[in-house]
Short mmCIF file of C-alpha atoms in Angstrom, two decimals:
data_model
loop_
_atom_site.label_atom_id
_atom_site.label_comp_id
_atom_site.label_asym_id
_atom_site.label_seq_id
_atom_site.Cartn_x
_atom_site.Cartn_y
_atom_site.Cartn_z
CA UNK A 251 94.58 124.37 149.94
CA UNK A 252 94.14 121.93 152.89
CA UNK A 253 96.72 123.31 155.02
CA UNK A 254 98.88 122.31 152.23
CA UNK A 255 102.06 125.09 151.38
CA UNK A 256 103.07 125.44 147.49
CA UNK A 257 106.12 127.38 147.21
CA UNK A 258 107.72 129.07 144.62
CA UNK A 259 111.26 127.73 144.77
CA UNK A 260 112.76 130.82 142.29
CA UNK A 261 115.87 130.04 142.04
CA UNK A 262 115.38 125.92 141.94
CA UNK A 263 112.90 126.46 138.62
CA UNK A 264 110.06 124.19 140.96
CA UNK A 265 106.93 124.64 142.58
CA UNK A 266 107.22 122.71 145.84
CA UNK A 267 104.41 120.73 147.80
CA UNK A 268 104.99 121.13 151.43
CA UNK A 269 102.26 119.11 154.02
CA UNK A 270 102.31 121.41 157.51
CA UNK A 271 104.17 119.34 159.59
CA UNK A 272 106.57 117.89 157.43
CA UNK A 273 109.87 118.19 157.39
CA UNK A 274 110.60 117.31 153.40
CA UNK A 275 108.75 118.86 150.24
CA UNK A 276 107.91 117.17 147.02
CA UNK A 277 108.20 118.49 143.46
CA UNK A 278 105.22 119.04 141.81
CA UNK A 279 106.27 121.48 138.94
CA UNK A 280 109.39 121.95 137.64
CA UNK A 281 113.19 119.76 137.23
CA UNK A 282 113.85 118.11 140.42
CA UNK A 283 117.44 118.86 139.91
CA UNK A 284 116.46 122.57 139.52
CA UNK A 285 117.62 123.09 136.20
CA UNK A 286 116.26 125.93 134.25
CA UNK A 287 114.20 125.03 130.80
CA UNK A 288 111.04 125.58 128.57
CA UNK A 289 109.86 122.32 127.99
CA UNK A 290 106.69 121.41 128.85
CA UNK A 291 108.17 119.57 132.29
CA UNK A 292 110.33 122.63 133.06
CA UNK A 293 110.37 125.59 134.67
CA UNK A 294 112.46 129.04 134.63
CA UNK A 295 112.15 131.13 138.04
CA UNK A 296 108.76 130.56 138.85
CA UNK A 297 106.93 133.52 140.50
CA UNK A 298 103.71 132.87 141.52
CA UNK A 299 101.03 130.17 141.29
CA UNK A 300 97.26 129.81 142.09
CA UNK A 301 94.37 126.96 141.85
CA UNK A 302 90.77 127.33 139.77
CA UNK A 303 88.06 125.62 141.57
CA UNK A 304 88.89 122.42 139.74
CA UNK A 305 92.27 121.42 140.83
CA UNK A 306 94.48 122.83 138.47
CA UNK A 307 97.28 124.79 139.44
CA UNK A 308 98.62 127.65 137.63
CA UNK A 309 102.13 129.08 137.59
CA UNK A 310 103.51 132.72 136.48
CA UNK A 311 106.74 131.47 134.53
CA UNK A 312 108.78 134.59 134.96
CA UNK A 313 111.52 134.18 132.81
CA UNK A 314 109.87 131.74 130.10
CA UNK A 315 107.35 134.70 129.73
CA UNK A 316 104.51 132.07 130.23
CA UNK A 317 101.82 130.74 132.28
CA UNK A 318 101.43 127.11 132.97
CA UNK A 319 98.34 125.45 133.62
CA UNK A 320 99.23 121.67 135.74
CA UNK A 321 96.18 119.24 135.41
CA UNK A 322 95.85 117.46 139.45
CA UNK A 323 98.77 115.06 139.73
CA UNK A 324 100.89 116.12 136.70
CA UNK A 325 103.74 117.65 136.83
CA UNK A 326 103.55 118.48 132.69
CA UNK A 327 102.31 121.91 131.92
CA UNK A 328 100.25 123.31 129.14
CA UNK A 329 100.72 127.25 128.32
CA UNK A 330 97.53 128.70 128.80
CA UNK A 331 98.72 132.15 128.47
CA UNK A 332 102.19 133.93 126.61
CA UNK A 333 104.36 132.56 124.03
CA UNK A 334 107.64 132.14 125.45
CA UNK A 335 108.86 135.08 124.36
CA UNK A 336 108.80 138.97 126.06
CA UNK A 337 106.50 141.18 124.10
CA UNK A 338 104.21 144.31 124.38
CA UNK A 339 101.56 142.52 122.20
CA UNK A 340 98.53 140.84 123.70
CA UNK A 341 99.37 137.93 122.39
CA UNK A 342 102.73 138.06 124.84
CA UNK A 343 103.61 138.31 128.46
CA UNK A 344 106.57 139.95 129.78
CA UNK A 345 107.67 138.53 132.91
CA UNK A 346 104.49 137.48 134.61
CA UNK A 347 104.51 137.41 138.50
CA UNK A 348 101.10 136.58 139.77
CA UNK A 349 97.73 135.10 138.65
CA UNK A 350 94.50 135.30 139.62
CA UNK A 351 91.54 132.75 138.15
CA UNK A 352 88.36 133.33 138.23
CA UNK A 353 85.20 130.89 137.82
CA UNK A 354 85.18 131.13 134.49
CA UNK A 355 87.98 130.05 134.30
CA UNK A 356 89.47 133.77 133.04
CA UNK A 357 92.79 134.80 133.95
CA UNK A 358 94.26 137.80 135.64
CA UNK A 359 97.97 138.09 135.15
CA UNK A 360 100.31 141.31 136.54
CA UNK A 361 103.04 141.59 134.10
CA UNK A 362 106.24 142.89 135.19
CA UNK A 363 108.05 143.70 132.44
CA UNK A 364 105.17 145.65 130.24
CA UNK A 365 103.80 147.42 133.66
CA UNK A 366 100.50 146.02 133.15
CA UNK A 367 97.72 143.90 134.53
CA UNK A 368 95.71 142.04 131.59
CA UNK A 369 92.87 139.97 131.28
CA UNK A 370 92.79 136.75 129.41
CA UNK A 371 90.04 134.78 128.44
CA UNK A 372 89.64 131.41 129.14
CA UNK A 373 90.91 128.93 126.17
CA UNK A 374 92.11 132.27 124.18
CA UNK A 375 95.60 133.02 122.75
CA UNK A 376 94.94 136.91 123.08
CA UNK A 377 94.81 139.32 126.16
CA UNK A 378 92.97 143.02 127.29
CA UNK A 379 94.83 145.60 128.57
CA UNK A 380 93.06 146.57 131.64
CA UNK A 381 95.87 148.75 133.72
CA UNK A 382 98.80 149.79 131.25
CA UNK A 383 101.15 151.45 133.62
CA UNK A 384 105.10 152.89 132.84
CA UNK A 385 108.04 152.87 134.57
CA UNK A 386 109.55 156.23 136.03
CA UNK A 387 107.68 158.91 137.88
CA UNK A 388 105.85 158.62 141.07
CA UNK A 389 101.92 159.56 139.99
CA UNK A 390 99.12 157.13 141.14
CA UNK A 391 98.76 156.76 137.29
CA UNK A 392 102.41 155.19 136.73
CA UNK A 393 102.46 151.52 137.50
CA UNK A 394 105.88 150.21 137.29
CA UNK A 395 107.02 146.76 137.16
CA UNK A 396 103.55 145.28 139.16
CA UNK A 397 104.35 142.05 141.58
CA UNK A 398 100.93 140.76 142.98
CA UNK A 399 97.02 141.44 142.71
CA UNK A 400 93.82 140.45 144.59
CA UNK A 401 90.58 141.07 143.12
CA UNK A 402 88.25 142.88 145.27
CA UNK A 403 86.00 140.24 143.85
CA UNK A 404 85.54 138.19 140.70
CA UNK A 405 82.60 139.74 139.60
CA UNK A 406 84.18 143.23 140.72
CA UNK A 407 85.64 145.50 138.19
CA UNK A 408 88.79 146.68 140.98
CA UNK A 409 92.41 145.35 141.89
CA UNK A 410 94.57 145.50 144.52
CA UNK A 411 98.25 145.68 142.77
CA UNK A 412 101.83 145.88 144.52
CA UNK A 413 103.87 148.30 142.98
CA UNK A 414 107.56 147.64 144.55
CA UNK A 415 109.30 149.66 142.05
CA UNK A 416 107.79 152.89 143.48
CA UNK A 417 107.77 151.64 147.21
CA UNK A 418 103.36 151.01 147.43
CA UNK A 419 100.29 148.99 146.88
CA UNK A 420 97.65 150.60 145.39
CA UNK A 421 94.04 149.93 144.35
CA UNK A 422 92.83 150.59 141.17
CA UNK A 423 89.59 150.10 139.08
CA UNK A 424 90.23 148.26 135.68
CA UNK A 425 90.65 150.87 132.98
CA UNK A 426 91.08 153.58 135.15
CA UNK A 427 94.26 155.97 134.24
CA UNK A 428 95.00 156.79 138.32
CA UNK A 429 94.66 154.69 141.39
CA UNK A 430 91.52 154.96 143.97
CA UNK A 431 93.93 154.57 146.98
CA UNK A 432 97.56 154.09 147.87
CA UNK A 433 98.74 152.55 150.69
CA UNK A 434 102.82 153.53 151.30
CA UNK A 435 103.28 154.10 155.01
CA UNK A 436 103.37 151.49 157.83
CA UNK A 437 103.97 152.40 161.60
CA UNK A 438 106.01 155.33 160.78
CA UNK A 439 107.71 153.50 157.80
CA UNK A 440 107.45 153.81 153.86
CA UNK A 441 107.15 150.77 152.04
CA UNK A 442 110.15 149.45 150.93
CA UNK A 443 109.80 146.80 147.85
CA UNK A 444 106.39 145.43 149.05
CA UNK A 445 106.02 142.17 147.11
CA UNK A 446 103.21 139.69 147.97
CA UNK A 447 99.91 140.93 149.14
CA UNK A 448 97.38 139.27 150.65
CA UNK A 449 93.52 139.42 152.61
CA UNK A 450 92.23 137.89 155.48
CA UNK A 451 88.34 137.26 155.82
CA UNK A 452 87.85 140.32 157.27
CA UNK A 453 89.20 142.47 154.67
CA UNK A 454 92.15 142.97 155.84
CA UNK A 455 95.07 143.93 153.88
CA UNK A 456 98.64 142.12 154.47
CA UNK A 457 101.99 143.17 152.52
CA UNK A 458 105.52 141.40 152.70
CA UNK A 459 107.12 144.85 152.99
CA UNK A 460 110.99 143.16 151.81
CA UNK A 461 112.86 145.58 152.39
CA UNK A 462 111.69 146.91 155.44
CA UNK A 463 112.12 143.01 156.59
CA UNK A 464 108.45 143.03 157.87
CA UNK A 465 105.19 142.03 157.25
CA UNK A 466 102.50 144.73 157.68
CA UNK A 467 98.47 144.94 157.61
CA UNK A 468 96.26 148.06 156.69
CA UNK A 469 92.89 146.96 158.65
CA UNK A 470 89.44 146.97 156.55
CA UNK A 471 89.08 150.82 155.31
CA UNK A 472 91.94 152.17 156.23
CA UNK A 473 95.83 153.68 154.45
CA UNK A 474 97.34 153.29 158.01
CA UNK A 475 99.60 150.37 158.32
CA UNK A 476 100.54 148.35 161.29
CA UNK A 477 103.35 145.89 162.15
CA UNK A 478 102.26 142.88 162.16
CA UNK A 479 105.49 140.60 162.27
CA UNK A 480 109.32 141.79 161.31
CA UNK A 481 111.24 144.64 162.51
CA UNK A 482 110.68 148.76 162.51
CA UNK A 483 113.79 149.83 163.23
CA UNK A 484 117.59 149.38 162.13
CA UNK A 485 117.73 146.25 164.68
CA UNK A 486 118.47 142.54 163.58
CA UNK A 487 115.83 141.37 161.71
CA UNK A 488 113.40 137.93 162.09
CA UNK A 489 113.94 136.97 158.69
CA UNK A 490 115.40 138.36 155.45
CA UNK A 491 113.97 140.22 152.12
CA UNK A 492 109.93 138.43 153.06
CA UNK A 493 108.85 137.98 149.77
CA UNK A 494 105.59 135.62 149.75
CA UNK A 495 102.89 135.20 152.40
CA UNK A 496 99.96 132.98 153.24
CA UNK A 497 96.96 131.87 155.67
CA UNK A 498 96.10 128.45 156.62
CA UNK A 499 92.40 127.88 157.31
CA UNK A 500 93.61 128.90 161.21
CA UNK A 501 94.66 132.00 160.32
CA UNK A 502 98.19 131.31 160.83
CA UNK A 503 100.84 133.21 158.98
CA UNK A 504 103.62 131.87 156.85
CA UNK A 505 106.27 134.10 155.46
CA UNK A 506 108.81 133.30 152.78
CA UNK A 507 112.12 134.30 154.17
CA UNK A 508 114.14 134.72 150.17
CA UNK A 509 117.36 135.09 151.54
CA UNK A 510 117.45 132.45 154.33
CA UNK A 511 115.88 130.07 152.22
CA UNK A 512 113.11 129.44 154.25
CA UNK A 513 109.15 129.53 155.64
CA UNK A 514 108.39 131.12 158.93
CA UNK A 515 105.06 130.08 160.75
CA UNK A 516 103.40 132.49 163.10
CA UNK A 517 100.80 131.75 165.20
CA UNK A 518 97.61 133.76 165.14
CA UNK A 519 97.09 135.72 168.96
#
């Protein structure tokens, strides 16, 4: 928002506030010290967070099994979805990764630890099932441990949904038992681990292939990958296990390096 980076600092339990340009971060979410909890001030390996078109910010709590909703300037979270503890009922989440909000004010959340995507209604303590996946097996019906989603649109009824566990992303219409498309092969590579996805105004799709140690897009249409930054080959890599991405309002990429504990900018050509 604004040119302005939140990060998911995993291992630090803390959503960070970067400004571009800066060379120091603020906590916004999360113990400053980057201790682990479940308070209401506390965080425990954060995953992923998003914004509704009010201001809030909401966080997948990964390991709390949660998702906290952060009013503008607070740094206190209310649960808005899960209960703190894993569970296969709708009433649960299991490891939560990502969230998407629509203007309603609905969530979308990929669970990793029950396979799933749900759906769950705004100001509701109960979810839908709308993509119940399992772990094991290759089909395009078996999603396993799910990392990130777009929505084709709000209004739409289809997902885009990362599937690092079996080495894809795939796209998939809500209460559908296979995938429409999968998307596994990049410049002469399979997807290795792809985590965050993400897509440009044009429709273009982007995937933090970690693994591989690259960044990839599959252009408007199209199951053929290209390298977009990151290596191809066995040779040194730019930056290690790229697990989040993001656009400023340039078009300028930003990668999450995991393992060197850092963000990379590239410039757009």
């Amino acid at each position: 928002a604004n040119d302005i980076l939140y990060i998911c600092d995993y291992n630090n339990n803390r959503i960070q506030k970067w400004i571009i340009g800066a060379s120091n971060g603020t906590t916004v979410a999360g113990n400053s010290n980057g201790n682990a909890g479940s308070n209401s001030f506390q965080l425990d390996h954060p995953t992923g967070i998003t914004f509704d078109k009010y201001g809030y910010m909401y966080v997948a709590d990964y390991d709390n099994h949660r998702v906290q909703r952060y009013p503008p300037n607070s740094s206190n979270g209310t649960t808005v979805a899960g209960t703190g503890s894993a569970n296969v009922a709708t009433t649960n989440l299991n490891q939560p990764t990502a969230i998407v909000v629509d203007d309603e004010l609905n969530m979308f959340i990929t669970e990793n630890g029950n396979n799933r995507l749900v759906f769950w209604p705004f100001n509701t303590t109960n979810s839908t099932i709308l993509i119940n996946g399992r772990s094991g097996g290759t089909a395009s019906g078996e999603l396993s441990n799910p990392y990130d989603l777009i929505l084709v649109n709000t209004s739409g009824n289809q997902v885009y949904l990362s599937d690092p566990a079996k080495d894809r992303v795939q796209l998939w219409t809500f209460g559908a038992g296979v995938a429409n498309e999968t998307f596994s092969t990049a410049y002469g590579l399979k997807l290795s681990t792809p985590r965050q996805i993400k897509m440009d105004p044009y429709g273009n799709l982007y995937v933090a292939d970690s693994l591989r140690q690259r960044v990839v897009v599959f252009c408007a249409n199209s199951t053929t990958g290209f390298l977009v930054v990151g290596r191809n080959t066995n040779s040194t890599p730019t930056f290690d296990d790229p697990s989040g991405i993001a656009f400023d309002s340039q078009l300028n990429l930003y990668v999450a390096s995991s393992n060197n504990h850092e963000v990379l900018k590239y410039e757009r050509l």
